[in-house]
Coordinates of C-alpha atoms in Angstrom, one line a residue:
M15 CA -9.4 27.0 -14.9
E16 CA -10.5 24.3 -12.8
P17 CA -9.6 21.1 -15.0
Q18 CA -5.9 23.0 -15.0
K19 CA -5.8 23.6 -11.3
S20 CA -6.7 19.8 -11.1
F21 CA -4.1 18.9 -13.3
V22 CA -1.5 20.9 -11.5
S23 CA -2.6 19.6 -8.0
W24 CA -2.4 16.0 -9.0
F25 CA 1.0 16.2 -11.0
R26 CA 2.6 18.0 -7.6
D27 CA 0.9 15.2 -5.6
S28 CA 2.2 12.4 -8.0
S29 CA 5.5 13.8 -8.3
P30 CA 7.0 12.4 -4.9
Y31 CA 6.1 9.2 -6.2
I32 CA 7.8 9.4 -9.8
H33 CA 10.9 10.4 -8.0
A34 CA 10.4 7.6 -5.3
H35 CA 10.0 5.0 -7.8
R36 CA 12.7 5.8 -10.1
N37 CA 15.6 3.3 -10.7
K38 CA 13.1 0.7 -8.8
T39 CA 12.4 -2.9 -9.4
F40 CA 8.6 -3.5 -9.4
V41 CA 7.3 -7.1 -10.2
I42 CA 3.8 -7.5 -11.8
F43 CA 1.9 -10.4 -11.9
F44 CA -1.6 -10.5 -14.1
G45 CA -3.3 -13.6 -14.8
G46 CA -4.5 -15.1 -17.8
E47 CA -7.5 -13.6 -17.9
A48 CA -6.1 -10.2 -18.1
V49 CA -4.5 -11.1 -21.4
L50 CA -8.1 -12.1 -22.8
A51 CA -9.9 -9.2 -21.7
D52 CA -10.7 -6.7 -24.2
D53 CA -9.0 -3.8 -22.1
F54 CA -5.7 -5.7 -22.0
D55 CA -4.1 -3.1 -24.1
H56 CA -4.7 -0.6 -21.8
H57 CA -2.8 -2.3 -18.7
V58 CA 0.0 -2.7 -21.9
H59 CA 0.3 0.9 -22.1
D60 CA 0.4 1.6 -18.2
F61 CA 3.3 -0.6 -18.4
A62 CA 5.0 1.3 -21.1
L63 CA 4.4 3.8 -19.2
L64 CA 6.1 2.7 -16.0
N65 CA 9.0 1.9 -18.0
S66 CA 9.4 5.1 -19.6
L67 CA 9.7 6.8 -15.7
G68 CA 12.7 4.5 -15.3
I69 CA 10.9 1.9 -12.9
R70 CA 12.8 -1.5 -13.8
L71 CA 9.9 -3.9 -14.9
V72 CA 9.5 -7.3 -14.5
L73 CA 6.3 -9.0 -15.9
V74 CA 5.1 -12.4 -14.8
H75 CA 2.0 -13.7 -16.5
G76 CA -0.5 -16.6 -16.0
I77 CA -2.1 -19.0 -18.5
R78 CA -4.6 -21.1 -16.7
P79 CA -7.8 -19.7 -19.1
Q80 CA -5.8 -20.8 -22.1
I81 CA -4.7 -24.0 -21.3
D82 CA -8.1 -24.9 -20.1
Q83 CA -9.3 -23.7 -23.4
R84 CA -6.7 -25.7 -25.3
L85 CA -7.5 -28.6 -23.1
A86 CA -11.2 -28.3 -24.0
K87 CA -10.7 -28.2 -27.6
L88 CA -9.0 -31.5 -27.1
D89 CA -12.3 -32.8 -24.9
V90 CA -9.7 -33.5 -22.0
P91 CA -11.0 -32.3 -18.4
A92 CA -8.8 -30.1 -16.6
R93 CA -7.8 -31.8 -13.5
F94 CA -7.1 -30.0 -10.4
H95 CA -6.1 -31.0 -6.6
N96 CA -5.7 -28.1 -4.0
N97 CA -6.0 -25.5 -6.6
L98 CA -3.0 -26.6 -8.8
R99 CA -3.2 -28.6 -11.9
I100 CA -2.4 -32.1 -12.6
T101 CA -0.4 -31.7 -15.7
D102 CA -0.1 -34.9 -17.4
D103 CA 1.7 -34.9 -20.9
V104 CA -1.4 -33.6 -22.7
A105 CA -1.9 -31.1 -20.3
L106 CA 1.7 -30.0 -20.3
Q107 CA 1.8 -29.8 -24.6
C108 CA -1.0 -27.2 -24.1
V109 CA 1.2 -25.5 -21.3
K110 CA 3.8 -25.0 -24.0
E111 CA 1.3 -24.0 -26.3
A112 CA -0.3 -21.2 -24.0
A113 CA 2.7 -20.1 -22.8
G114 CA 4.5 -19.2 -25.9
L115 CA 1.0 -17.8 -27.4
V116 CA 0.4 -15.7 -24.5
R117 CA 4.1 -14.7 -24.3
V118 CA 4.2 -13.6 -28.0
E119 CA 1.1 -11.6 -27.5
I120 CA 2.4 -9.6 -24.8
E121 CA 5.6 -9.0 -26.9
A122 CA 3.7 -7.7 -29.7
L123 CA 1.5 -5.1 -27.8
L124 CA 4.5 -3.8 -26.0
S125 CA 6.4 -3.5 -29.0
M126 CA 3.5 -1.0 -30.7
G127 CA 4.6 2.5 -31.1
L128 CA 1.3 3.7 -31.9
A129 CA 1.1 7.8 -32.9
N130 CA -1.6 9.7 -30.7
S131 CA -1.5 7.0 -27.9
P132 CA 0.7 6.0 -24.9
M133 CA 2.6 4.0 -26.6
A134 CA 4.0 6.7 -29.0
G135 CA 7.7 6.4 -29.3
A136 CA 8.1 3.8 -26.6
K137 CA 10.6 1.8 -28.4
I138 CA 10.5 -0.8 -25.4
K139 CA 12.8 -3.8 -25.5
V140 CA 11.4 -7.2 -24.3
A141 CA 13.4 -9.7 -22.7
S142 CA 12.5 -13.5 -22.0
G143 CA 14.1 -16.6 -21.3
N144 CA 14.7 -19.6 -18.8
F145 CA 15.2 -17.6 -15.7
V146 CA 13.2 -19.8 -13.6
V147 CA 14.7 -23.0 -12.4
A148 CA 12.2 -25.9 -11.2
K149 CA 11.5 -29.0 -9.7
P150 CA 8.6 -31.9 -9.9
I151 CA 6.1 -31.3 -7.0
G152 CA 6.1 -35.2 -7.2
V153 CA 3.2 -37.4 -5.3
I154 CA 1.5 -35.4 -2.6
D155 CA -1.4 -37.4 -0.5
G156 CA -1.4 -39.9 -3.5
I157 CA -1.9 -37.4 -6.0
D158 CA 0.6 -37.5 -8.5
Y159 CA 0.8 -34.2 -10.4
C160 CA 3.1 -35.4 -13.0
H161 CA 4.6 -31.9 -14.9
T162 CA 3.4 -29.7 -12.2
G163 CA 6.3 -28.3 -10.4
E164 CA 7.4 -25.7 -8.3
V165 CA 10.4 -22.8 -8.4
R166 CA 13.6 -24.2 -7.4
R167 CA 15.9 -21.1 -8.1
I168 CA 15.2 -17.8 -9.8
D169 CA 18.2 -16.5 -12.1
S170 CA 18.3 -13.3 -10.5
A171 CA 22.0 -12.0 -12.1
A172 CA 20.5 -12.9 -15.2
I173 CA 17.3 -10.9 -14.7
H174 CA 19.1 -7.9 -13.7
Q175 CA 21.5 -7.9 -16.3
Q176 CA 18.4 -7.6 -18.4
L177 CA 17.4 -4.4 -16.4
D178 CA 20.5 -3.0 -16.4
Q179 CA 20.1 -2.9 -20.6
D180 CA 16.9 -1.1 -19.8
N181 CA 14.9 -4.1 -20.8
V182 CA 11.6 -5.2 -19.8
V183 CA 11.8 -8.7 -18.3
L184 CA 8.5 -11.0 -19.4
I185 CA 8.0 -13.8 -17.3
S186 CA 6.0 -17.0 -18.2
P187 CA 4.8 -19.7 -15.5
V188 CA 6.9 -22.4 -17.0
G189 CA 10.0 -23.6 -15.3
Y190 CA 13.0 -25.7 -16.3
S191 CA 15.1 -28.2 -14.7
P192 CA 18.9 -28.8 -15.4
S193 CA 18.3 -32.2 -17.1
G194 CA 16.2 -30.4 -19.8
E195 CA 12.7 -31.3 -18.2
V196 CA 10.0 -28.7 -18.5
F197 CA 7.3 -27.9 -15.7
N198 CA 4.2 -26.1 -15.1
L199 CA 4.0 -23.6 -12.3
S200 CA 2.1 -21.3 -10.5
A201 CA 1.9 -18.1 -11.9
E202 CA 1.6 -16.4 -8.1
Q203 CA 4.5 -18.3 -7.1
V204 CA 6.9 -17.5 -9.6
A205 CA 5.9 -14.0 -9.3
T206 CA 6.3 -14.3 -5.4
A207 CA 9.8 -16.0 -6.3
V208 CA 10.9 -13.5 -8.4
S209 CA 10.2 -10.6 -6.4
I210 CA 12.2 -12.1 -3.4
A211 CA 15.3 -13.3 -5.7
L212 CA 15.6 -9.6 -6.9
K213 CA 15.0 -8.0 -3.8
A214 CA 12.2 -5.9 -5.6
E215 CA 11.1 -2.7 -3.7
K216 CA 7.4 -3.8 -4.6
L217 CA 5.4 -6.6 -6.0
V218 CA 2.2 -5.7 -8.0
L219 CA -0.5 -8.4 -8.2
L220 CA -3.4 -7.6 -10.4
T221 CA -5.9 -9.2 -9.2
E222 CA -9.9 -10.4 -10.9
Q223 CA -11.9 -8.4 -8.1
S224 CA -11.0 -6.2 -5.2
C225 CA -10.0 -7.3 -1.8
C226 CA -13.0 -7.2 -0.1
N227 CA -14.4 -7.9 3.6
P228 CA -17.1 -10.7 3.0
D229 CA -19.0 -9.6 6.2
N230 CA -19.7 -6.1 5.2
G231 CA -18.9 -6.0 1.3
E232 CA -16.4 -2.7 1.9
Q233 CA -13.0 -3.2 0.4
I234 CA -9.7 -3.6 2.7
Q235 CA -7.4 -0.8 1.8
Q236 CA -4.6 -2.2 3.8
M237 CA -3.3 -5.3 5.9
T238 CA -0.2 -6.2 7.9
T239 CA 0.8 -10.0 7.0
A240 CA -0.6 -10.8 10.4
E241 CA -3.9 -9.6 9.7
A242 CA -4.0 -10.8 6.0
D243 CA -3.0 -14.2 7.7
T244 CA -6.1 -13.8 10.6
F245 CA -8.8 -12.5 7.6
L246 CA -7.9 -15.8 5.4
Q247 CA -8.3 -17.9 8.6
Q248 CA -11.8 -16.0 9.4
H249 CA -13.0 -16.6 6.2
P250 CA -11.6 -20.0 4.6
G251 CA -14.2 -19.7 1.6
I252 CA -13.2 -16.8 0.2
S253 CA -12.1 -16.4 -3.5
T254 CA -9.2 -18.4 -5.0
S255 CA -8.8 -14.9 -7.2
I256 CA -8.1 -13.1 -3.6
S257 CA -6.7 -16.2 -1.1
L258 CA -4.0 -17.1 -3.8
P259 CA -2.9 -13.5 -4.2
L260 CA -2.8 -13.1 -0.3
K261 CA -0.9 -15.9 0.3
A262 CA 1.8 -14.9 -2.2
A263 CA 1.5 -10.9 -0.3
M264 CA 2.2 -12.6 2.9
Q265 CA 5.3 -14.4 1.9
S266 CA 7.0 -11.9 -0.1
C267 CA 6.5 -9.4 2.9
Q268 CA 7.9 -12.1 5.2
S269 CA 10.9 -12.3 2.7
G270 CA 11.7 -8.8 2.6
I271 CA 9.6 -7.2 0.3
D272 CA 8.5 -3.8 2.1
R273 CA 5.0 -3.1 0.2
V274 CA 2.5 -5.4 -2.0
H275 CA -0.3 -4.2 -3.5
L276 CA -3.5 -6.2 -4.6
I277 CA -5.2 -4.3 -7.3
D278 CA -8.8 -5.0 -9.2
R279 CA -7.1 -4.7 -13.0
T280 CA -10.9 -4.4 -14.3
I281 CA -10.3 -0.8 -12.9
D282 CA -9.1 1.4 -15.4
G283 CA -5.7 2.8 -14.8
A284 CA -5.9 1.2 -11.3
L285 CA -1.9 0.3 -11.4
L286 CA -1.3 4.0 -12.0
L287 CA -3.7 5.0 -9.3
E288 CA -2.4 2.8 -6.8
L289 CA 1.4 3.7 -7.7
F290 CA 1.0 7.7 -8.2
S291 CA -1.5 8.5 -5.6
R292 CA -1.1 8.7 -1.7
D293 CA -4.2 6.6 -0.8
G294 CA -4.0 4.6 -4.0
I295 CA -7.3 2.3 -5.0
G296 CA -6.1 -1.3 -4.1
T297 CA -5.0 -3.1 -1.3
L298 CA -1.7 -2.7 0.2
I299 CA 0.0 -5.5 2.2
S300 CA 3.0 -4.9 4.5
S301 CA 4.9 -6.2 7.5
T302 CA 4.4 -3.1 9.7
A303 CA 1.5 -0.8 9.2
F304 CA 1.2 1.6 6.7
E305 CA -0.2 4.3 8.8
E306 CA 1.4 4.9 12.3
L307 CA 0.3 6.8 15.3
R308 CA 3.5 7.3 17.2
P309 CA 5.5 9.6 19.2
A310 CA 6.9 12.9 17.1
T311 CA 10.5 12.9 16.6
L312 CA 12.8 16.2 15.3
N313 CA 12.5 14.7 11.8
D314 CA 8.7 15.6 11.9
I315 CA 8.8 19.3 13.1
G316 CA 8.9 20.1 9.0
G317 CA 5.8 18.0 8.3
I318 CA 4.1 19.2 11.5
L319 CA 4.5 23.1 10.8
E320 CA 3.2 22.3 7.5
L321 CA 0.0 20.7 8.9
I322 CA -0.9 23.2 11.4
K323 CA 0.1 26.6 9.6
P324 CA -3.1 26.5 7.5
L325 CA -5.1 26.1 10.9
E326 CA -2.9 28.8 12.6
Q327 CA -3.9 31.5 9.6
Q328 CA -7.2 30.3 10.3
G329 CA -7.3 31.3 13.7
K330 CA -8.0 27.8 15.0
L331 CA -4.5 27.3 16.7
A332 CA -2.3 29.5 18.2
K333 CA 1.2 30.5 16.4
R334 CA 3.9 28.2 17.0
S335 CA 7.4 28.6 16.0
R336 CA 9.8 25.7 14.7
E337 CA 12.1 26.6 18.0
K338 CA 8.9 26.0 20.2
I339 CA 7.9 23.2 18.7
E340 CA 11.7 21.8 18.6
M341 CA 11.8 22.3 22.5
E342 CA 8.6 20.6 23.0
I343 CA 8.6 17.7 20.7
A344 CA 8.8 15.2 23.4
D345 CA 5.3 15.8 24.1
Y346 CA 4.1 15.7 20.6
I347 CA 2.5 12.7 18.8
V348 CA 2.0 12.3 15.2
I349 CA -0.2 10.0 12.6
E350 CA 2.2 9.3 9.7
R351 CA 0.9 7.9 6.4
D352 CA 3.0 6.7 4.0
G353 CA 5.5 9.6 4.8
L354 CA 3.0 12.0 5.5
I355 CA 2.3 13.9 8.8
I356 CA -1.6 13.8 8.2
G357 CA -2.3 14.4 12.3
C358 CA -0.7 15.7 15.5
T359 CA -1.3 17.0 19.1
A360 CA 0.6 17.4 22.2
L361 CA 0.1 16.7 25.5
H362 CA 2.1 19.3 27.7
P363 CA 2.2 17.9 31.4
D364 CA 2.6 19.0 34.7
V365 CA 3.3 15.7 36.7
Q366 CA 4.4 17.7 39.7
N367 CA 0.8 19.6 39.7
R368 CA -1.1 16.1 37.9
F369 CA -2.7 18.0 35.0
G370 CA -1.9 18.4 31.6
A371 CA -2.5 20.6 28.5
I372 CA -3.9 19.3 25.1
A373 CA -2.7 21.5 22.4
C374 CA -2.2 21.6 18.5
L375 CA -4.6 18.9 17.8
A376 CA -4.9 19.1 14.0
V377 CA -6.0 16.4 11.1
H378 CA -5.2 16.9 7.4
P379 CA -8.4 17.9 5.8
D380 CA -8.1 14.8 3.6
Y381 CA -8.3 12.3 6.3
Q382 CA -10.9 14.0 8.5
G383 CA -13.7 12.2 9.2
S384 CA -12.3 8.9 9.9
A385 CA -11.8 9.3 13.9
R386 CA -8.0 9.9 13.5
G387 CA -8.6 13.0 16.1
N388 CA -10.2 10.2 18.3
R389 CA -7.2 7.8 17.9
M390 CA -4.9 10.6 19.1
L391 CA -7.3 11.7 22.2
E392 CA -7.3 8.0 23.4
Y393 CA -3.2 8.0 22.7
V394 CA -3.1 11.3 25.1
Y395 CA -5.6 9.5 27.7
R396 CA -3.1 6.6 28.0
R397 CA -0.2 8.7 28.0
A398 CA -1.9 10.7 30.7
G399 CA -2.6 7.7 32.8
E400 CA 1.0 6.6 32.5
L401 CA 1.9 10.0 34.0
R402 CA -0.7 9.6 36.6
L403 CA -2.2 12.8 35.5
K404 CA -5.7 14.2 37.1
K405 CA -7.3 16.3 34.8
L406 CA -6.8 18.1 31.3
F407 CA -7.1 21.2 30.0
V408 CA -7.9 22.5 26.5
L409 CA -8.0 25.9 25.3
S410 CA -9.8 26.4 22.0
T411 CA -11.4 29.3 20.1
Q412 CA -13.3 27.0 17.2
T413 CA -13.5 23.2 18.2
M414 CA -15.1 23.3 21.7
H415 CA -18.0 21.2 20.6
W416 CA -15.4 18.5 19.4
F417 CA -14.1 18.3 22.9
I418 CA -17.3 18.7 24.5
E419 CA -18.9 15.9 22.6
R420 CA -16.1 13.6 24.1
G421 CA -16.6 14.4 27.7
F422 CA -14.9 17.8 28.1
L423 CA -16.8 20.3 30.2
S424 CA -16.8 24.1 29.7
S425 CA -14.8 25.9 32.3
N426 CA -13.6 29.7 33.1
I427 CA -10.1 30.9 33.0
T428 CA -10.2 31.3 37.0
D429 CA -10.3 27.5 37.2
L430 CA -6.9 27.0 35.6
P431 CA -3.8 26.1 36.8
D432 CA -1.4 29.0 37.7
Q433 CA 1.0 27.8 35.0
L434 CA -1.7 27.6 32.3
K435 CA -3.3 31.0 33.3
A436 CA 0.4 32.9 32.9
L437 CA 0.3 31.2 29.2
Y438 CA -3.3 32.8 28.4
N439 CA -3.6 34.9 25.6
P440 CA -6.7 37.6 26.0
Q441 CA -6.7 38.3 22.7
R442 CA -7.3 35.1 21.3
N443 CA -10.4 34.6 23.7
S444 CA -10.1 30.8 23.9
K445 CA -12.6 28.8 25.5
V446 CA -11.3 27.0 28.4
L447 CA -12.7 23.1 29.0
C448 CA -11.5 20.2 31.1
K449 CA -11.9 16.7 32.2
D450 CA -11.1 14.7 34.9
I451 CA -9.4 11.4 34.4
S452 CA -8.6 10.1 37.3

């Protein structure tokens, strides 16, 4: 029965995302390395699954290793400057060959309808074309980039037309000028420009490694654009496989894309884990914080009730009605994570008598042990300071030691202000704790 319960729990948890992503436009970038990998068909299966769930899908692929392979066969060295290829006539021919071959390979994989596979009965239609208008980079710092270009314009109307027909749009890092010239483009730049032009809900960048902090090796779960900018400045020697996607993510967010995801493509199923679970598996880049500590609003009451209900049933919290929380909502603060209330507490102040009562401190079981309780308590301290309160009280039945470890002292009922004595419930037999904050 355990596997069945696990599946049901997973399906219920993913269903809000299935609903939220339907009819939304996602731009997904992956490099030429992903195409060469033995497990690339797994990614294609996941693309097919996204398409079957009603997601409007635009795929942008890279071709850098494929170009290098062709140049190596010709015994021609690959030339780069500032991470951009110098595309001479020979390199341009290799670009054309690589782009054509990779596009055909991806189209072939998306056309599979193998029984007993995620592609069974998919019938995916793929559209590609001259959606990218480009211009030459020209000469920079005395370096002639030849046929290397940059995006001038994206034909968003043509792409939307294909998406409206339920086609998956496949775009190569090749652009065309109005005069018929062909330019080699940065695939990351193309993906960024396409997501911005389409006003996509998401840009997903499949990277060659996880985005980790070089100082401690830990994966970075989320960053704002400001934090990403600081990160790049502090780590100028970071791998281009991370720095280029990060810069693309920052540009996209600053141009109106709500969320950009950096996902290690070497992790099987990483795309699905990132898009259909609350915590994901990659690195989320956004203009504003993904998790926010803020004052509660009336719209949060349902989330607060859902969070504290199990604790009320266990006797850890006193029962509160919806009406009571609604009347006191100005006293509450919450931690919201991607639309879910994962933490809450309340500071009920008595400004005249200069004391406050901390109540209803709760953190979702899945997010405990990450200092979120401390963050809320620090917020309460700041709020109490703003109100010039002198003392804080807590009534607790099962979390006394948590507060004692944070400087609260055991006290007696007789030490409570008259206003709190009147509210004390002898049946709960709560312990009294207090802390001077003046």
